[in-house]
Coordinates of C-alpha atoms and ligand atoms in Angstrom, one line a residue:
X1 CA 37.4 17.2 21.8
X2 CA 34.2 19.8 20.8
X3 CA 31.5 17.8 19.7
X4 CA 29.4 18.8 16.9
X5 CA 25.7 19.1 17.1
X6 CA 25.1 20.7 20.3
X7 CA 21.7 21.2 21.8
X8 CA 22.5 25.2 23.0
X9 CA 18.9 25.8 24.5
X10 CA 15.3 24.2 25.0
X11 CA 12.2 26.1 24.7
X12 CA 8.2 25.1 24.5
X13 CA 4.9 27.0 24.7
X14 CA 1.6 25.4 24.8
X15 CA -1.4 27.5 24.1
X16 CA -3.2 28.6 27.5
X17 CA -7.2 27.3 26.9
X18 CA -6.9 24.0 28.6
X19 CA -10.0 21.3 27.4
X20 CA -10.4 18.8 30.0
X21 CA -12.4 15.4 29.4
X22 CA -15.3 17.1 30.8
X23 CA -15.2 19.9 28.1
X24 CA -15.0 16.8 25.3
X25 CA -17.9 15.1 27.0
X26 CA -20.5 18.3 25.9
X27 CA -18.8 18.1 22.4
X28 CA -18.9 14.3 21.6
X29 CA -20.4 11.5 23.1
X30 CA -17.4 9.8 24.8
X31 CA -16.3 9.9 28.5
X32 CA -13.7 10.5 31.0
X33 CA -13.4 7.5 31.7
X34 CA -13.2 5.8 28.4
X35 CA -10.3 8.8 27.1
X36 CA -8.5 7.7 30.0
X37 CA -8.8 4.4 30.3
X38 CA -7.8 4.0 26.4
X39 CA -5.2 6.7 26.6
X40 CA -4.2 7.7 29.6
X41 CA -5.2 11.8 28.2
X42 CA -6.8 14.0 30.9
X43 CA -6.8 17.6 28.7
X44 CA -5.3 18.9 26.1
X45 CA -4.5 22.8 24.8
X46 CA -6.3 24.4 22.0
X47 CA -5.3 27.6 20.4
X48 CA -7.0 31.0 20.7
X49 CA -9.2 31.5 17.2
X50 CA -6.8 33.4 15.3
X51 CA -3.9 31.5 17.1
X52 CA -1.9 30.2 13.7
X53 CA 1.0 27.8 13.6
X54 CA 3.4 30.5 13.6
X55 CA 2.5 32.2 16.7
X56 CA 3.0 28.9 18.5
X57 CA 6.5 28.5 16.9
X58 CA 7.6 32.2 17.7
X59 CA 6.9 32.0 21.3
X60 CA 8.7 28.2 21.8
X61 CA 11.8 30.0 19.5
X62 CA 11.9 32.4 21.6
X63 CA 12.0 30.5 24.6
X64 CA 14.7 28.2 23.3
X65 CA 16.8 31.3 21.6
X66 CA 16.5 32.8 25.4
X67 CA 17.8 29.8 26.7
X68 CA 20.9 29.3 24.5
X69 CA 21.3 33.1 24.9
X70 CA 21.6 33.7 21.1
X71 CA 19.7 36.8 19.3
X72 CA 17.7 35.5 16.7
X73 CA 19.7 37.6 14.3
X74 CA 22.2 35.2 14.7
X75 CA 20.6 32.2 13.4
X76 CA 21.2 31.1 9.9
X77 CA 18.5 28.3 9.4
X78 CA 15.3 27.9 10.3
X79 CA 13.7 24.3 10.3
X80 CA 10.1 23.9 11.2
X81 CA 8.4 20.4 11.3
X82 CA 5.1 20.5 10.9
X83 CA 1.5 18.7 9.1
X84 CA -0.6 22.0 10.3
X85 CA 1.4 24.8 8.2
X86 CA -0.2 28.3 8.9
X87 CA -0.9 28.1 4.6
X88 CA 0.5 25.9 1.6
X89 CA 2.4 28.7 0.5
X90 CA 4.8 30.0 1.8
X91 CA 6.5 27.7 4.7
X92 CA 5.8 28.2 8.2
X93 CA 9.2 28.7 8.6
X94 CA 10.2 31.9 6.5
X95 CA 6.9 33.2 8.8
X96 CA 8.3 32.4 11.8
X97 CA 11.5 34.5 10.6
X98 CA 9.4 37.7 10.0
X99 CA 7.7 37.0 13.3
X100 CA 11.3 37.1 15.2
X101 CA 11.8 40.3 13.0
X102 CA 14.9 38.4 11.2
X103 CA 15.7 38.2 7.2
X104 CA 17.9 36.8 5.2
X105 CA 17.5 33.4 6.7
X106 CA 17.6 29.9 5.0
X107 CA 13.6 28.6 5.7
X108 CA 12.3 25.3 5.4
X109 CA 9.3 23.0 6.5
X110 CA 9.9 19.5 7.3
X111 CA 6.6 17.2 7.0
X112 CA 6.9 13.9 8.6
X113 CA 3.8 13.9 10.8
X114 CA 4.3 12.9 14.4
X115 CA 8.2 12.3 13.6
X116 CA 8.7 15.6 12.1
X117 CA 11.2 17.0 14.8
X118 CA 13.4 13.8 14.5
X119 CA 13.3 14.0 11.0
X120 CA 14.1 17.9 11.6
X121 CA 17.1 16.7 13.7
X122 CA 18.7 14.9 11.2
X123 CA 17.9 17.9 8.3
X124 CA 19.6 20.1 11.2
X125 CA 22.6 17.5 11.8
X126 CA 23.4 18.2 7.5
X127 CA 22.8 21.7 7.9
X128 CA 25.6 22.0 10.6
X129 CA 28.0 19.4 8.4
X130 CA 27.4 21.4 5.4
X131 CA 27.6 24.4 7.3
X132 CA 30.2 24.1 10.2
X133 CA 29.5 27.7 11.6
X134 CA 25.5 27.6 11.1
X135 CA 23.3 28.5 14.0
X136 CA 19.9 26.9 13.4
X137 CA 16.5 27.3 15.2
X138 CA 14.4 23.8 15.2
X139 CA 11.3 24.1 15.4
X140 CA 8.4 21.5 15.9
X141 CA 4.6 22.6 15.9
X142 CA 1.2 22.1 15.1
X143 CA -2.1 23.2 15.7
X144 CA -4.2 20.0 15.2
X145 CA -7.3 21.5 16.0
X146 CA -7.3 23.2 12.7
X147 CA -7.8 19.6 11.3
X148 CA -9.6 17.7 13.5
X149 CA -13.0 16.5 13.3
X150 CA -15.1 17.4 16.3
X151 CA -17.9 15.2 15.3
X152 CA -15.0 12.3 15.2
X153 CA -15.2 11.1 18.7
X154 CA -12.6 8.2 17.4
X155 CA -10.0 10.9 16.8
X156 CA -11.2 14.7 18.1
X157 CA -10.4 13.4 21.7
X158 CA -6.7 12.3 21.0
X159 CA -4.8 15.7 20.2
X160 CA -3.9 19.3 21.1
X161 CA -2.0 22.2 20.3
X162 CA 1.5 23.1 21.2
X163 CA 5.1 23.9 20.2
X164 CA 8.8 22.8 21.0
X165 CA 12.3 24.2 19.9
X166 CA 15.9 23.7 20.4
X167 CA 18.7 25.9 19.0
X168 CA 21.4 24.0 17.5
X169 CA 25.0 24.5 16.6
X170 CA 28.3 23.1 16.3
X171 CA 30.6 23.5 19.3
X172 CA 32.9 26.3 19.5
X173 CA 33.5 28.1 22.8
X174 CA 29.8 27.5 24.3
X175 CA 28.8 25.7 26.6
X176 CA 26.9 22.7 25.3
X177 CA 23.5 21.3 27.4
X178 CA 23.6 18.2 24.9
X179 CA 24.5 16.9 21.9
X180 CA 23.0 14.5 19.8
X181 CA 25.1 11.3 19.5
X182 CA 23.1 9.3 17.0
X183 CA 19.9 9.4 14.7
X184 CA 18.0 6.3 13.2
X185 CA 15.0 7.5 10.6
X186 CA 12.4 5.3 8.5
X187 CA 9.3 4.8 6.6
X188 CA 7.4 2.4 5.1
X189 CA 4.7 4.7 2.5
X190 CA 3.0 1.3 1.9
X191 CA 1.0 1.9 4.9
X192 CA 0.5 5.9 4.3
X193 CA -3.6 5.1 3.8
X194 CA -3.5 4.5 7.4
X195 CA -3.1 7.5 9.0
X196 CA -4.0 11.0 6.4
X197 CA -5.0 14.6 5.8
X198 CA -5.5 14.2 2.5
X199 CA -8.1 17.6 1.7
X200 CA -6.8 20.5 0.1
X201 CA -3.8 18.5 -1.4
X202 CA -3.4 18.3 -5.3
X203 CA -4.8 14.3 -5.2
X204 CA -7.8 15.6 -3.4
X205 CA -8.5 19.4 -4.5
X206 CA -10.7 21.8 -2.4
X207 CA -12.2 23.3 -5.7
X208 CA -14.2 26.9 -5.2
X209 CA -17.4 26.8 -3.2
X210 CA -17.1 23.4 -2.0
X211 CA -17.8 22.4 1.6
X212 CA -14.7 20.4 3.3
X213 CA -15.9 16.3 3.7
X214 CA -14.5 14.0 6.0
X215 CA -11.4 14.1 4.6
X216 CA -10.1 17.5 5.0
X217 CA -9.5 16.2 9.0
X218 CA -7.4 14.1 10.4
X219 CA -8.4 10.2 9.8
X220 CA -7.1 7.6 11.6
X221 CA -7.4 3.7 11.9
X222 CA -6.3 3.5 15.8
X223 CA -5.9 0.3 16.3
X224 CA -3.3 -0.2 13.2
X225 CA -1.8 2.7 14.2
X226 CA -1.2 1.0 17.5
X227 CA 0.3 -1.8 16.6
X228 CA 3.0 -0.8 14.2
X229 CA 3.7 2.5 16.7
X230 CA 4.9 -0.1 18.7
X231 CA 6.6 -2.2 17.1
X232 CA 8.5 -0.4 14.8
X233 CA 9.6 2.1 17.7
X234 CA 10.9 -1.2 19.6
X235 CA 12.6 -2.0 16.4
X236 CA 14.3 0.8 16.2
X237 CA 15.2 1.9 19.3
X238 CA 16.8 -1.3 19.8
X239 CA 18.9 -1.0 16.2
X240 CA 20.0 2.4 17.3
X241 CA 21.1 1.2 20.8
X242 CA 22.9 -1.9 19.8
X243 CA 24.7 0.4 17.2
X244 CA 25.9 2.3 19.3
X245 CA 26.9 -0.8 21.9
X246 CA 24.6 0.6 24.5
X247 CA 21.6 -1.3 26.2
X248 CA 18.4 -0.2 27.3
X249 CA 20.4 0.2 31.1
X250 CA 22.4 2.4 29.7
X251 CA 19.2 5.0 28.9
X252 CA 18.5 7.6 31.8
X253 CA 15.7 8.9 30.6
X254 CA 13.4 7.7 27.9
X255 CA 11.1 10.0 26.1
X256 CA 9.0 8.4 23.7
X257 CA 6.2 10.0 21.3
X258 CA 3.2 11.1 23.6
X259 CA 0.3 9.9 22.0
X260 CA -0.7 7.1 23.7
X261 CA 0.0 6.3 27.6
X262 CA -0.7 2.3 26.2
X263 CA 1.5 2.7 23.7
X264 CA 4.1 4.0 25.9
X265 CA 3.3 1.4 28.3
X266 CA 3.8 -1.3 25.8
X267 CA 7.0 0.1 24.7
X268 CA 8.8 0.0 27.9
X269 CA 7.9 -2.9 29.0
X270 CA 9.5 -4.4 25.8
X271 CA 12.3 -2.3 25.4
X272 CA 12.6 -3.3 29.5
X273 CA 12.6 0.4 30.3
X274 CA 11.1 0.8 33.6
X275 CA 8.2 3.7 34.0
X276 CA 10.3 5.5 36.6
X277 CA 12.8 6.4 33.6
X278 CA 9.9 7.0 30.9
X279 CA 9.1 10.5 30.6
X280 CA 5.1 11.0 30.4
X281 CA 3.0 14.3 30.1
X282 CA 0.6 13.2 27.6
X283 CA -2.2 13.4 30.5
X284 CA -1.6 17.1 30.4
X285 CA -1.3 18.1 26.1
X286 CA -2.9 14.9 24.7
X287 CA -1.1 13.8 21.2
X288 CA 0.8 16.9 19.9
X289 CA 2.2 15.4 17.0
X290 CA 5.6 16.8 15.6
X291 CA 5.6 19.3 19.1
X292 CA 5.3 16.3 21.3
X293 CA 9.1 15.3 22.0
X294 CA 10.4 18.7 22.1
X295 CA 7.7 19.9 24.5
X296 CA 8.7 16.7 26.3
X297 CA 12.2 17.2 26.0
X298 CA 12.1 20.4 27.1
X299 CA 9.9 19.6 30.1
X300 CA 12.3 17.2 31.5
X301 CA 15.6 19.4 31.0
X302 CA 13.8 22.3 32.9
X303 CA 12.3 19.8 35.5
X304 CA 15.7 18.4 36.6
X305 CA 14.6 14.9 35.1
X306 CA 17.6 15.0 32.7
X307 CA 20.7 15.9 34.5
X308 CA 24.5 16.2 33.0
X309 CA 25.8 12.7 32.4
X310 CA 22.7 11.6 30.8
X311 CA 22.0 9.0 28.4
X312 CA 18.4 10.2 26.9
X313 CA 17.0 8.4 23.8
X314 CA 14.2 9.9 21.6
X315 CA 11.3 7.8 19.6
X316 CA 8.3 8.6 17.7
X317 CA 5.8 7.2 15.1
X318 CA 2.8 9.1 12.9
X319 CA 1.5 9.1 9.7
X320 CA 3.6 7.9 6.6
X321 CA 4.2 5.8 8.2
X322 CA 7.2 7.4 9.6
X323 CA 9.3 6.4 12.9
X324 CA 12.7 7.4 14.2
X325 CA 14.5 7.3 17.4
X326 CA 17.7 9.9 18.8
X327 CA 20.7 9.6 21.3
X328 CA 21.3 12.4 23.2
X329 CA 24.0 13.2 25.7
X330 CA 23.6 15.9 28.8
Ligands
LIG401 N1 -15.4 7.8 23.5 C1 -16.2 6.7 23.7 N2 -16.1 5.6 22.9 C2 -15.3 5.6 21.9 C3 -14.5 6.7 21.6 C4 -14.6 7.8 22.4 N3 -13.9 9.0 22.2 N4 -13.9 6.5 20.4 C5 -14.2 5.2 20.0 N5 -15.1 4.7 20.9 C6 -15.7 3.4 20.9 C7 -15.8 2.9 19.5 O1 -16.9 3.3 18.8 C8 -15.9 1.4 19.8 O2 -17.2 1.1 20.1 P1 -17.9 -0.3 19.6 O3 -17.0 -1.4 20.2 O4 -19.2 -0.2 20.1 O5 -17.7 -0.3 18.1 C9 -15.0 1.2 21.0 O6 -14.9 2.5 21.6 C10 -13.6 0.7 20.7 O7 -13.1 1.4 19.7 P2 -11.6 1.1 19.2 O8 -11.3 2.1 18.1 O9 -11.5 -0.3 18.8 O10 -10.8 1.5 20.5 P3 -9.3 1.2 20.8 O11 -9.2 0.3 22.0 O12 -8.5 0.7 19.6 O13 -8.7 2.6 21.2 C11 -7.5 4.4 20.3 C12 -8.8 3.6 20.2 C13 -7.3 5.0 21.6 C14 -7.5 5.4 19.2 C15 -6.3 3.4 20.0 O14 -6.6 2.6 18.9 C16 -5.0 4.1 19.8 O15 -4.5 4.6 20.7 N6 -4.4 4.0 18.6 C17 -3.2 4.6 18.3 C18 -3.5 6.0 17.9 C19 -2.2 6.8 18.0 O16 -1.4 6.7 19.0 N7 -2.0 7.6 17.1 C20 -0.8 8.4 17.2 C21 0.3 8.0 16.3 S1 0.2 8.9 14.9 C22 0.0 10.5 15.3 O17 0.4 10.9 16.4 C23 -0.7 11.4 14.4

């Protein structure tokens, strides 16, 4: 039986400035060793100056459109996640669709931090049960150098730019690459204060001629951060899995939110996933928020880590706080 859902084609594209720990070093006082040692991040991309949101999007949608060997005239839907929006007004997304040179398209922005594209799954998963014959381009991207605070050594040396997309589609007479078997989503807003980019929004106005504080950036308290990441990804990986009367054995390939090689560390080891089916690139991009699973994804599909058969399962955690996890099958 055609499953709905499918997974029609993978695409990424990371920007091409790579910013080792060396290059942080003359920017901050910090060191190679300490970034590594605490995160496991050797370098990171940053986007050209001029390099928006957008531009990142169009060049992983076209990647991903390439790969499910769709025109972009085809697609119905756009859904971008993203906290780094090229401007307030309008959504990245309806940019993206004059970037591909297509009109007429349903456009929306999804903002759930670092779990935007699993929250942009599950919009996606309505779309195509609202919409049986919808084609729909989902997009997750951010440039996080636009608000980060290079005289924050806390935070500056954690993240990077990049963008990850997968075209998506109910089954008809296509050949699927995977489908998505089951999505878990949650919050808890109590603990929002945690983890912000407050400046420029209506509770904390920009007004004319005023200099951007501390604020306007990314702000973070890491070590909170840390210890809910983990345990509410364990949490709900676990729910998800046991829902679905699997068991971590029954995972192939587990790609969990790259922000943190501890963190990822920590979560295998309790889920009893060993490292050899954890997927890992966060020495090479640092923490890309809402991009980081699909660039991951998308690295392990066109790597040959994922083959057809697989069992993959998706987490991530960021600001809200928000978490989520996803069951794919290859
Ligand atoms: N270089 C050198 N020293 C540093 C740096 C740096 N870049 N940053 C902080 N330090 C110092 C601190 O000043 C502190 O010094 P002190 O002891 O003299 O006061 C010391 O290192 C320890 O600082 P902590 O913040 O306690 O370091 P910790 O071990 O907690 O590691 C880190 C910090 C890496 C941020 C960790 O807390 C973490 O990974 N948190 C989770 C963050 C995360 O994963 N966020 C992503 C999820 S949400 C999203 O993706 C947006």
């Amino acid at each position: 039986m055609p499953s709905p859902y499918i997974i029609a084609g993978f695409g990424y594209y990371v920007p091409e400035r790579v910013v080792t720990n060396a290059e942080m070093e003359t920017l901050v006082e910090t060191s190679d060793e300490w970034i590594t040692t605490r995160t496991g991040i050797k370098e990171r991309r940053f986007a050209a100056p001029g390099q928006a949101t957008s531009d990142l999007a169009l060049e992983a949608a076209k990647a991903a459109l390439a790969d499910a060997g769709i025109n972009a005239g085809e697609l119905t839907h756009i859904v971008l996640a993203t906290l780094t929006p090229d401007c307030y007004c309008p959504n990245a997304a309806v940019i993206v669709s004059e970037k591909l040179g297509v009109s007429e398209k349903v456009c929306l922005d999804v903002n759930a931090a670092c779990s935007g594209f699993l929250y942009a799954l599950e919009v996606t998963r309505g779309l195509l049960a609202l919409h049986p014959d919808a084609v729909v381009l989902t997009v997750a991207v951010e440039v996080l150098t636009s608000r980060t605070n290079f005289d924050d050594r806390t935070t500056c040396v954690l993240f990077g730019d990049g963008a990850g997309a997968v075209v998506m589609r109910n089954q008809k007479n296509i050949a699927a690459k995977a489908s998505i078997r089951d999505i878990a989503l949650s919050s808890n807003g109590a603990l929002w204060n945690l983890l912000t980019v407050k400046g420029g929004g209506s509770a904390f106005p920009l007004r004319r001629g005023e200099q951007a504080g501390d604020e306007f950036f990314i702000q973070m308290a890491g070590r909170e951060v840390y210890k809910h990441a983990v345990r509410y990804m364990e949490t709900i990986c676990r729910d998800l899995l046991a829902k679905n009367n699997l068991t971590p054995d029954d995972i192939n390939l587990f790609i969990p939110h790259q922000a943190n090689l501890r963190i990822i560390e920590g979560l295998g080891k309790r889920l009893e996933i060993s490292m050899d089916k954890v997927f890992v690139n966060v020495q090479k991009y640092g923490n890309t928020s809402a991009a980081s699973i699909p660039i991951a994804l998308t690295e392990a599909y066109q790597s040959g880590a994922i083959r057809p058969g697989h069992r993959v399962l998706l987490t991530s955690f960021g600001g809200g706080f928000t978490w989520g996890a996803v069951l794919l099958e290859f």
